[in-house]
mmCIF file with all atom_site columns, C-alpha atoms in Angstrom:
data_model
loop_
_atom_site.group_PDB
_atom_site.id
_atom_site.type_symbol
_atom_site.label_atom_id
_atom_site.label_alt_id
_atom_site.label_comp_id
_atom_site.label_asym_id
_atom_site.label_entity_id
_atom_site.label_seq_id
_atom_site.pdbx_PDB_ins_code
_atom_site.Cartn_x
_atom_site.Cartn_y
_atom_site.Cartn_z
_atom_site.occupancy
_atom_site.B_iso_or_equiv
_atom_site.pdbx_formal_charge
_atom_site.auth_seq_id
_atom_site.auth_comp_id
_atom_site.auth_asym_id
_atom_site.auth_atom_id
_atom_site.pdbx_PDB_model_num
ATOM 1   C CA . MET C 1 1   ? 23.006 65.075 84.116  1.00 0.00 ? 122 MET C CA 1
ATOM 2   C CA . ILE C 1 2   ? 26.297 63.204 83.845  1.00 0.00 ? 123 ILE C CA 1
ATOM 3   C CA . ILE C 1 3   ? 29.192 64.538 85.913  1.00 0.00 ? 124 ILE C CA 1
ATOM 4   C CA . LYS C 1 4   ? 31.712 61.910 84.865  1.00 0.00 ? 125 LYS C CA 1
ATOM 5   C CA . TYR C 1 5   ? 31.974 58.409 83.483  1.00 0.00 ? 126 TYR C CA 1
ATOM 6   C CA . ALA C 1 6   ? 34.921 56.043 83.873  1.00 0.00 ? 127 ALA C CA 1
ATOM 7   C CA . VAL C 1 7   ? 35.740 52.706 82.259  1.00 0.00 ? 128 VAL C CA 1
ATOM 8   C CA . THR C 1 8   ? 38.587 50.263 82.852  1.00 0.00 ? 129 THR C CA 1
ATOM 9   C CA . ASN C 1 9   ? 39.753 47.159 80.973  1.00 0.00 ? 130 ASN C CA 1
ATOM 10  C CA . PHE C 1 10  ? 37.238 47.508 78.150  1.00 0.00 ? 131 PHE C CA 1
ATOM 11  C CA . ARG C 1 11  ? 38.338 46.867 74.575  1.00 0.00 ? 132 ARG C CA 1
ATOM 12  C CA . SER C 1 12  ? 41.108 49.416 73.859  1.00 0.00 ? 133 SER C CA 1
ATOM 13  C CA . PHE C 1 13  ? 41.009 50.918 77.376  1.00 0.00 ? 134 PHE C CA 1
ATOM 14  C CA . LYS C 1 14  ? 43.314 48.972 79.682  1.00 0.00 ? 135 LYS C CA 1
ATOM 15  C CA . ASN C 1 15  ? 43.729 51.690 82.321  1.00 0.00 ? 136 ASN C CA 1
ATOM 16  C CA . ARG C 1 16  ? 40.967 53.744 83.885  1.00 0.00 ? 137 ARG C CA 1
ATOM 17  C CA . THR C 1 17  ? 39.722 56.290 81.357  1.00 0.00 ? 138 THR C CA 1
ATOM 18  C CA . THR C 1 18  ? 37.426 59.103 82.443  1.00 0.00 ? 139 THR C CA 1
ATOM 19  C CA . LEU C 1 19  ? 35.062 61.323 80.491  1.00 0.00 ? 140 LEU C CA 1
ATOM 20  C CA . SER C 1 20  ? 34.395 64.398 82.632  1.00 0.00 ? 141 SER C CA 1
ATOM 21  C CA . MET C 1 21  ? 31.647 66.934 82.055  1.00 0.00 ? 142 MET C CA 1
ATOM 22  C CA . VAL C 1 22  ? 33.135 69.308 84.643  1.00 0.00 ? 143 VAL C CA 1
ATOM 23  C CA . ALA C 1 23  ? 34.115 72.614 83.029  1.00 0.00 ? 144 ALA C CA 1
ATOM 24  C CA . GLY C 1 24  ? 37.668 73.864 83.215  1.00 0.00 ? 145 GLY C CA 1
ATOM 25  C CA . PRO C 1 25  ? 38.660 77.123 84.917  1.00 0.00 ? 146 PRO C CA 1
ATOM 26  C CA . GLN C 1 26  ? 38.159 79.349 81.849  1.00 0.00 ? 147 GLN C CA 1
ATOM 27  C CA . THR C 1 27  ? 35.254 81.782 81.974  1.00 0.00 ? 148 THR C CA 1
ATOM 28  C CA . THR C 1 28  ? 34.486 82.255 78.281  1.00 0.00 ? 149 THR C CA 1
ATOM 29  C CA . LEU C 1 29  ? 30.935 81.126 77.475  1.00 0.00 ? 150 LEU C CA 1
ATOM 30  C CA . ASN C 1 30  ? 30.383 80.839 81.220  1.00 0.00 ? 151 ASN C CA 1
ATOM 31  C CA . GLU C 1 31  ? 26.660 81.580 80.742  1.00 0.00 ? 152 GLU C CA 1
ATOM 32  C CA . ASN C 1 32  ? 26.257 78.294 78.815  1.00 0.00 ? 153 ASN C CA 1
ATOM 33  C CA . LEU C 1 33  ? 27.342 76.072 81.689  1.00 0.00 ? 154 LEU C CA 1
ATOM 34  C CA . ILE C 1 34  ? 24.974 74.077 83.882  1.00 0.00 ? 155 ILE C CA 1
ATOM 35  C CA . ARG C 1 35  ? 25.377 74.780 87.590  1.00 0.00 ? 156 ARG C CA 1
ATOM 36  C CA . GLN C 1 36  ? 24.276 72.259 90.202  1.00 0.00 ? 157 GLN C CA 1
ATOM 37  C CA . TYR C 1 37  ? 25.558 71.706 93.751  1.00 0.00 ? 158 TYR C CA 1
ATOM 38  C CA . GLY C 1 38  ? 28.565 73.902 93.129  1.00 0.00 ? 159 GLY C CA 1
ATOM 39  C CA . TYR C 1 39  ? 29.548 72.112 89.925  1.00 0.00 ? 160 TYR C CA 1
ATOM 40  C CA . ARG C 1 40  ? 30.062 73.899 86.625  1.00 0.00 ? 161 ARG C CA 1
ATOM 41  C CA . LEU C 1 41  ? 29.077 71.318 84.015  1.00 0.00 ? 162 LEU C CA 1
ATOM 42  C CA . LEU C 1 42  ? 29.328 71.286 80.242  1.00 0.00 ? 163 LEU C CA 1
ATOM 43  C CA . PRO C 1 43  ? 25.947 70.913 78.497  1.00 0.00 ? 164 PRO C CA 1
ATOM 44  C CA . SER C 1 44  ? 27.418 68.658 75.795  1.00 0.00 ? 165 SER C CA 1
ATOM 45  C CA . VAL C 1 45  ? 30.608 66.955 74.700  1.00 0.00 ? 166 VAL C CA 1
ATOM 46  C CA . VAL C 1 46  ? 32.222 66.184 71.358  1.00 0.00 ? 167 VAL C CA 1
ATOM 47  C CA . LEU C 1 47  ? 34.510 63.186 70.906  1.00 0.00 ? 168 LEU C CA 1
ATOM 48  C CA . TYR C 1 48  ? 37.099 63.506 68.202  1.00 0.00 ? 169 TYR C CA 1
ATOM 49  C CA . GLY C 1 49  ? 40.412 61.874 67.433  1.00 0.00 ? 170 GLY C CA 1
ATOM 50  C CA . ALA C 1 50  ? 42.329 59.748 64.997  1.00 0.00 ? 171 ALA C CA 1
ATOM 51  C CA . ASN C 1 51  ? 40.964 56.517 63.586  1.00 0.00 ? 172 ASN C CA 1
ATOM 52  C CA . ALA C 1 52  ? 41.237 53.637 66.085  1.00 0.00 ? 173 ALA C CA 1
ATOM 53  C CA . SER C 1 53  ? 41.746 56.011 69.032  1.00 0.00 ? 174 SER C CA 1
ATOM 54  C CA . GLY C 1 54  ? 38.834 54.604 71.082  1.00 0.00 ? 175 GLY C CA 1
ATOM 55  C CA . LYS C 1 55  ? 35.907 56.930 70.356  1.00 0.00 ? 176 LYS C CA 1
ATOM 56  C CA . SER C 1 56  ? 33.522 54.105 69.425  1.00 0.00 ? 177 SER C CA 1
ATOM 57  C CA . ASN C 1 57  ? 34.778 51.933 72.290  1.00 0.00 ? 178 ASN C CA 1
ATOM 58  C CA . LEU C 1 58  ? 33.920 54.653 74.794  1.00 0.00 ? 179 LEU C CA 1
ATOM 59  C CA . ILE C 1 59  ? 30.376 54.914 73.411  1.00 0.00 ? 180 ILE C CA 1
ATOM 60  C CA . MET C 1 60  ? 30.102 51.093 73.325  1.00 0.00 ? 181 MET C CA 1
ATOM 61  C CA . SER C 1 61  ? 31.152 50.874 76.983  1.00 0.00 ? 182 SER C CA 1
ATOM 62  C CA . LEU C 1 62  ? 28.307 53.241 77.916  1.00 0.00 ? 183 LEU C CA 1
ATOM 63  C CA . ALA C 1 63  ? 25.867 51.059 75.930  1.00 0.00 ? 184 ALA C CA 1
ATOM 64  C CA . VAL C 1 64  ? 27.116 47.905 77.692  1.00 0.00 ? 185 VAL C CA 1
ATOM 65  C CA . MET C 1 65  ? 26.764 49.508 81.130  1.00 0.00 ? 186 MET C CA 1
ATOM 66  C CA . LYS C 1 66  ? 23.263 50.697 80.236  1.00 0.00 ? 187 LYS C CA 1
ATOM 67  C CA . GLN C 1 67  ? 22.177 47.207 79.157  1.00 0.00 ? 188 GLN C CA 1
ATOM 68  C CA . ILE C 1 68  ? 23.593 45.561 82.283  1.00 0.00 ? 189 ILE C CA 1
ATOM 69  C CA . VAL C 1 69  ? 21.650 48.021 84.452  1.00 0.00 ? 190 VAL C CA 1
ATOM 70  C CA . LEU C 1 70  ? 18.413 47.698 82.445  1.00 0.00 ? 191 LEU C CA 1
ATOM 71  C CA . ALA C 1 71  ? 18.613 43.901 82.233  1.00 0.00 ? 192 ALA C CA 1
ATOM 72  C CA . GLY C 1 72  ? 19.624 43.507 85.886  1.00 0.00 ? 193 GLY C CA 1
ATOM 73  C CA . THR C 1 73  ? 21.779 40.558 84.846  1.00 0.00 ? 194 THR C CA 1
ATOM 74  C CA . LEU C 1 74  ? 24.771 39.654 82.712  1.00 0.00 ? 195 LEU C CA 1
ATOM 75  C CA . GLU C 1 75  ? 22.781 36.918 80.971  1.00 0.00 ? 196 GLU C CA 1
ATOM 76  C CA . SER C 1 76  ? 20.687 39.143 78.723  1.00 0.00 ? 197 SER C CA 1
ATOM 77  C CA . ASN C 1 77  ? 20.071 38.376 75.060  1.00 0.00 ? 198 ASN C CA 1
ATOM 78  C CA . HIS C 1 78  ? 20.607 42.014 74.145  1.00 0.00 ? 199 HIS C CA 1
ATOM 79  C CA . PRO C 1 79  ? 23.171 42.472 71.321  1.00 0.00 ? 200 PRO C CA 1
ATOM 80  C CA . ASP C 1 80  ? 25.400 44.640 73.536  1.00 0.00 ? 201 ASP C CA 1
ATOM 81  C CA . LEU C 1 81  ? 25.772 41.741 75.992  1.00 0.00 ? 202 LEU C CA 1
ATOM 82  C CA . ASN C 1 82  ? 25.852 38.809 73.559  1.00 0.00 ? 203 ASN C CA 1
ATOM 83  C CA . ASN C 1 83  ? 29.579 39.207 72.950  1.00 0.00 ? 204 ASN C CA 1
ATOM 84  C CA . LEU C 1 84  ? 30.635 40.369 76.404  1.00 0.00 ? 205 LEU C CA 1
ATOM 85  C CA . GLU C 1 85  ? 33.581 37.959 76.390  1.00 0.00 ? 206 GLU C CA 1
ATOM 86  C CA . LEU C 1 86  ? 35.107 39.878 73.471  1.00 0.00 ? 207 LEU C CA 1
ATOM 87  C CA . TYR C 1 87  ? 35.152 43.183 75.349  1.00 0.00 ? 208 TYR C CA 1
ATOM 88  C CA . PRO C 1 88  ? 37.941 42.925 77.972  1.00 0.00 ? 209 PRO C CA 1
ATOM 89  C CA . PHE C 1 89  ? 41.294 44.451 77.029  1.00 0.00 ? 210 PHE C CA 1
ATOM 90  C CA . VAL C 1 90  ? 42.587 41.434 75.145  1.00 0.00 ? 211 VAL C CA 1
ATOM 91  C CA . HIS C 1 91  ? 46.321 42.190 75.329  1.00 0.00 ? 212 HIS C CA 1
ATOM 92  C CA . ASN C 1 92  ? 46.403 41.723 79.090  1.00 0.00 ? 213 ASN C CA 1
ATOM 93  C CA . GLY C 1 93  ? 48.520 38.792 80.217  1.00 0.00 ? 214 GLY C CA 1
ATOM 94  C CA . HIS C 1 94  ? 46.280 38.139 83.213  1.00 0.00 ? 215 HIS C CA 1
ATOM 95  C CA . LYS C 1 95  ? 42.567 38.441 83.777  1.00 0.00 ? 216 LYS C CA 1
ATOM 96  C CA . GLU C 1 96  ? 41.322 41.684 85.266  1.00 0.00 ? 217 GLU C CA 1
ATOM 97  C CA . PRO C 1 97  ? 37.686 42.700 85.676  1.00 0.00 ? 218 PRO C CA 1
ATOM 98  C CA . MET C 1 98  ? 35.991 45.320 83.518  1.00 0.00 ? 219 MET C CA 1
ATOM 99  C CA . SER C 1 99  ? 34.798 48.329 85.467  1.00 0.00 ? 220 SER C CA 1
ATOM 100 C CA . PHE C 1 100 ? 32.143 50.941 84.682  1.00 0.00 ? 221 PHE C CA 1
ATOM 101 C CA . GLU C 1 101 ? 31.402 53.910 86.959  1.00 0.00 ? 222 GLU C CA 1
ATOM 102 C CA . LEU C 1 102 ? 28.963 56.773 86.450  1.00 0.00 ? 223 LEU C CA 1
ATOM 103 C CA . GLU C 1 103 ? 28.556 59.891 88.586  1.00 0.00 ? 224 GLU C CA 1
ATOM 104 C CA . PHE C 1 104 ? 25.460 61.948 87.834  1.00 0.00 ? 225 PHE C CA 1
ATOM 105 C CA . PHE C 1 105 ? 22.612 64.134 89.105  1.00 0.00 ? 226 PHE C CA 1
ATOM 106 C CA . HIS C 1 106 ? 19.064 62.782 89.007  1.00 0.00 ? 227 HIS C CA 1
ATOM 107 C CA . LYS C 1 107 ? 15.958 64.425 90.484  1.00 0.00 ? 228 LYS C CA 1
ATOM 108 C CA . GLY C 1 108 ? 18.013 66.453 92.933  1.00 0.00 ? 229 GLY C CA 1
ATOM 109 C CA . TYR C 1 109 ? 20.255 63.562 93.978  1.00 0.00 ? 230 TYR C CA 1
ATOM 110 C CA . HIS C 1 110 ? 24.009 63.395 93.397  1.00 0.00 ? 231 HIS C CA 1
ATOM 111 C CA . VAL C 1 111 ? 24.620 59.713 92.609  1.00 0.00 ? 232 VAL C CA 1
ATOM 112 C CA . LEU C 1 112 ? 27.619 57.425 92.090  1.00 0.00 ? 233 LEU C CA 1
ATOM 113 C CA . TYR C 1 113 ? 27.002 53.954 90.654  1.00 0.00 ? 234 TYR C CA 1
ATOM 114 C CA . GLY C 1 114 ? 29.609 51.446 89.587  1.00 0.00 ? 235 GLY C CA 1
ATOM 115 C CA . ILE C 1 115 ? 29.917 47.839 88.574  1.00 0.00 ? 236 ILE C CA 1
ATOM 116 C CA . GLU C 1 116 ? 32.923 45.578 88.153  1.00 0.00 ? 237 GLU C CA 1
ATOM 117 C CA . LEU C 1 117 ? 32.534 42.314 86.264  1.00 0.00 ? 238 LEU C CA 1
ATOM 118 C CA . SER C 1 118 ? 34.707 39.525 85.053  1.00 0.00 ? 239 SER C CA 1
ATOM 119 C CA . CYS C 1 119 ? 34.420 37.155 82.159  1.00 0.00 ? 240 CYS C CA 1
ATOM 120 C CA . ASP C 1 120 ? 37.007 35.003 80.450  1.00 0.00 ? 241 ASP C CA 1
ATOM 121 C CA . SER C 1 121 ? 38.154 36.477 77.168  1.00 0.00 ? 242 SER C CA 1
ATOM 122 C CA . ILE C 1 122 ? 36.602 34.609 74.268  1.00 0.00 ? 243 ILE C CA 1
ATOM 123 C CA . LYS C 1 123 ? 35.309 31.800 76.553  1.00 0.00 ? 244 LYS C CA 1
ATOM 124 C CA . THR C 1 124 ? 31.551 32.121 77.102  1.00 0.00 ? 245 THR C CA 1
ATOM 125 C CA . GLY C 1 125 ? 29.598 31.222 80.235  1.00 0.00 ? 246 GLY C CA 1
ATOM 126 C CA . CYS C 1 126 ? 31.989 32.540 82.882  1.00 0.00 ? 247 CYS C CA 1
ATOM 127 C CA . ARG C 1 127 ? 30.434 35.941 83.561  1.00 0.00 ? 248 ARG C CA 1
ATOM 128 C CA . ARG C 1 128 ? 30.259 37.225 87.093  1.00 0.00 ? 249 ARG C CA 1
ATOM 129 C CA . ILE C 1 129 ? 29.728 40.502 88.924  1.00 0.00 ? 250 ILE C CA 1
ATOM 130 C CA . GLU C 1 130 ? 32.723 41.049 91.188  1.00 0.00 ? 251 GLU C CA 1
ATOM 131 C CA . GLN C 1 131 ? 31.563 44.298 92.806  1.00 0.00 ? 252 GLN C CA 1
ATOM 132 C CA . GLU C 1 132 ? 28.701 46.730 92.601  1.00 0.00 ? 253 GLU C CA 1
ATOM 133 C CA . TRP C 1 133 ? 28.336 50.000 94.494  1.00 0.00 ? 254 TRP C CA 1
ATOM 134 C CA . PHE C 1 134 ? 25.796 52.780 94.858  1.00 0.00 ? 255 PHE C CA 1
ATOM 135 C CA . SER C 1 135 ? 26.335 56.005 96.809  1.00 0.00 ? 256 SER C CA 1
ATOM 136 C CA . LEU C 1 136 ? 24.655 59.353 97.292  1.00 0.00 ? 257 LEU C CA 1
ATOM 137 C CA . PHE C 1 137 ? 26.455 62.591 98.091  1.00 0.00 ? 258 PHE C CA 1
ATOM 138 C CA . GLN C 1 138 ? 25.185 65.217 100.502 1.00 0.00 ? 259 GLN C CA 1
ATOM 139 C CA . GLN C 1 139 ? 25.448 68.887 99.580  1.00 0.00 ? 260 GLN C CA 1
ATOM 140 C CA . ASN C 1 140 ? 28.557 69.193 101.775 1.00 0.00 ? 261 ASN C CA 1
ATOM 141 C CA . GLY C 1 141 ? 30.227 66.497 99.626  1.00 0.00 ? 262 GLY C CA 1
ATOM 142 C CA . LYS C 1 142 ? 29.998 63.706 102.203 1.00 0.00 ? 263 LYS C CA 1
ATOM 143 C CA . GLU C 1 143 ? 29.461 60.312 100.547 1.00 0.00 ? 264 GLU C CA 1
ATOM 144 C CA . ILE C 1 144 ? 26.726 58.044 101.901 1.00 0.00 ? 265 ILE C CA 1
ATOM 145 C CA . ASN C 1 145 ? 27.122 54.406 100.854 1.00 0.00 ? 266 ASN C CA 1
ATOM 146 C CA . ILE C 1 146 ? 23.698 52.979 100.038 1.00 0.00 ? 267 ILE C CA 1
ATOM 147 C CA . PHE C 1 147 ? 25.038 49.540 99.190  1.00 0.00 ? 268 PHE C CA 1
ATOM 148 C CA . ARG C 1 148 ? 28.189 47.719 98.183  1.00 0.00 ? 269 ARG C CA 1
ATOM 149 C CA . ARG C 1 149 ? 28.124 44.172 96.946  1.00 0.00 ? 270 ARG C CA 1
ATOM 150 C CA . ASP C 1 150 ? 31.241 42.034 96.684  1.00 0.00 ? 271 ASP C CA 1
ATOM 151 C CA . GLN C 1 151 ? 31.548 38.595 95.117  1.00 0.00 ? 272 GLN C CA 1
ATOM 152 C CA . ASP C 1 152 ? 32.779 37.209 98.450  1.00 0.00 ? 273 ASP C CA 1
ATOM 153 C CA . GLY C 1 153 ? 29.761 38.317 100.401 1.00 0.00 ? 274 GLY C CA 1
#
């Protein structure tokens, strides 16, 4: 069950953009919410907005993150990764890494996984994972870092 997903510097999203499944404070339809570890989570989400407002880019960013995780590399021949160099926010004057972060529940675990990668816009062959992190949360909310990988070491 997804708690929240965040993406930065991907296509039309320059700044960190978060999709949260955490319910607001209202209590109408309260019986339809999913409750785990003190969270009140929405069972589904609907994306709507004007044309060119980023709906498809948000879904595409999830597909790209999924393929990176499944492939275990940035060098996959999967269509979602073939054009990775076209995905960074192109109107940026300087290069910043793309970032994907997913917080979710799986088999009783509260998990946070994120990856930050860089690639030169339009120029192929310069892909690199800058950072990768994986954490678990205890029921009291304390974060336990399982691993953190940085480009420098």
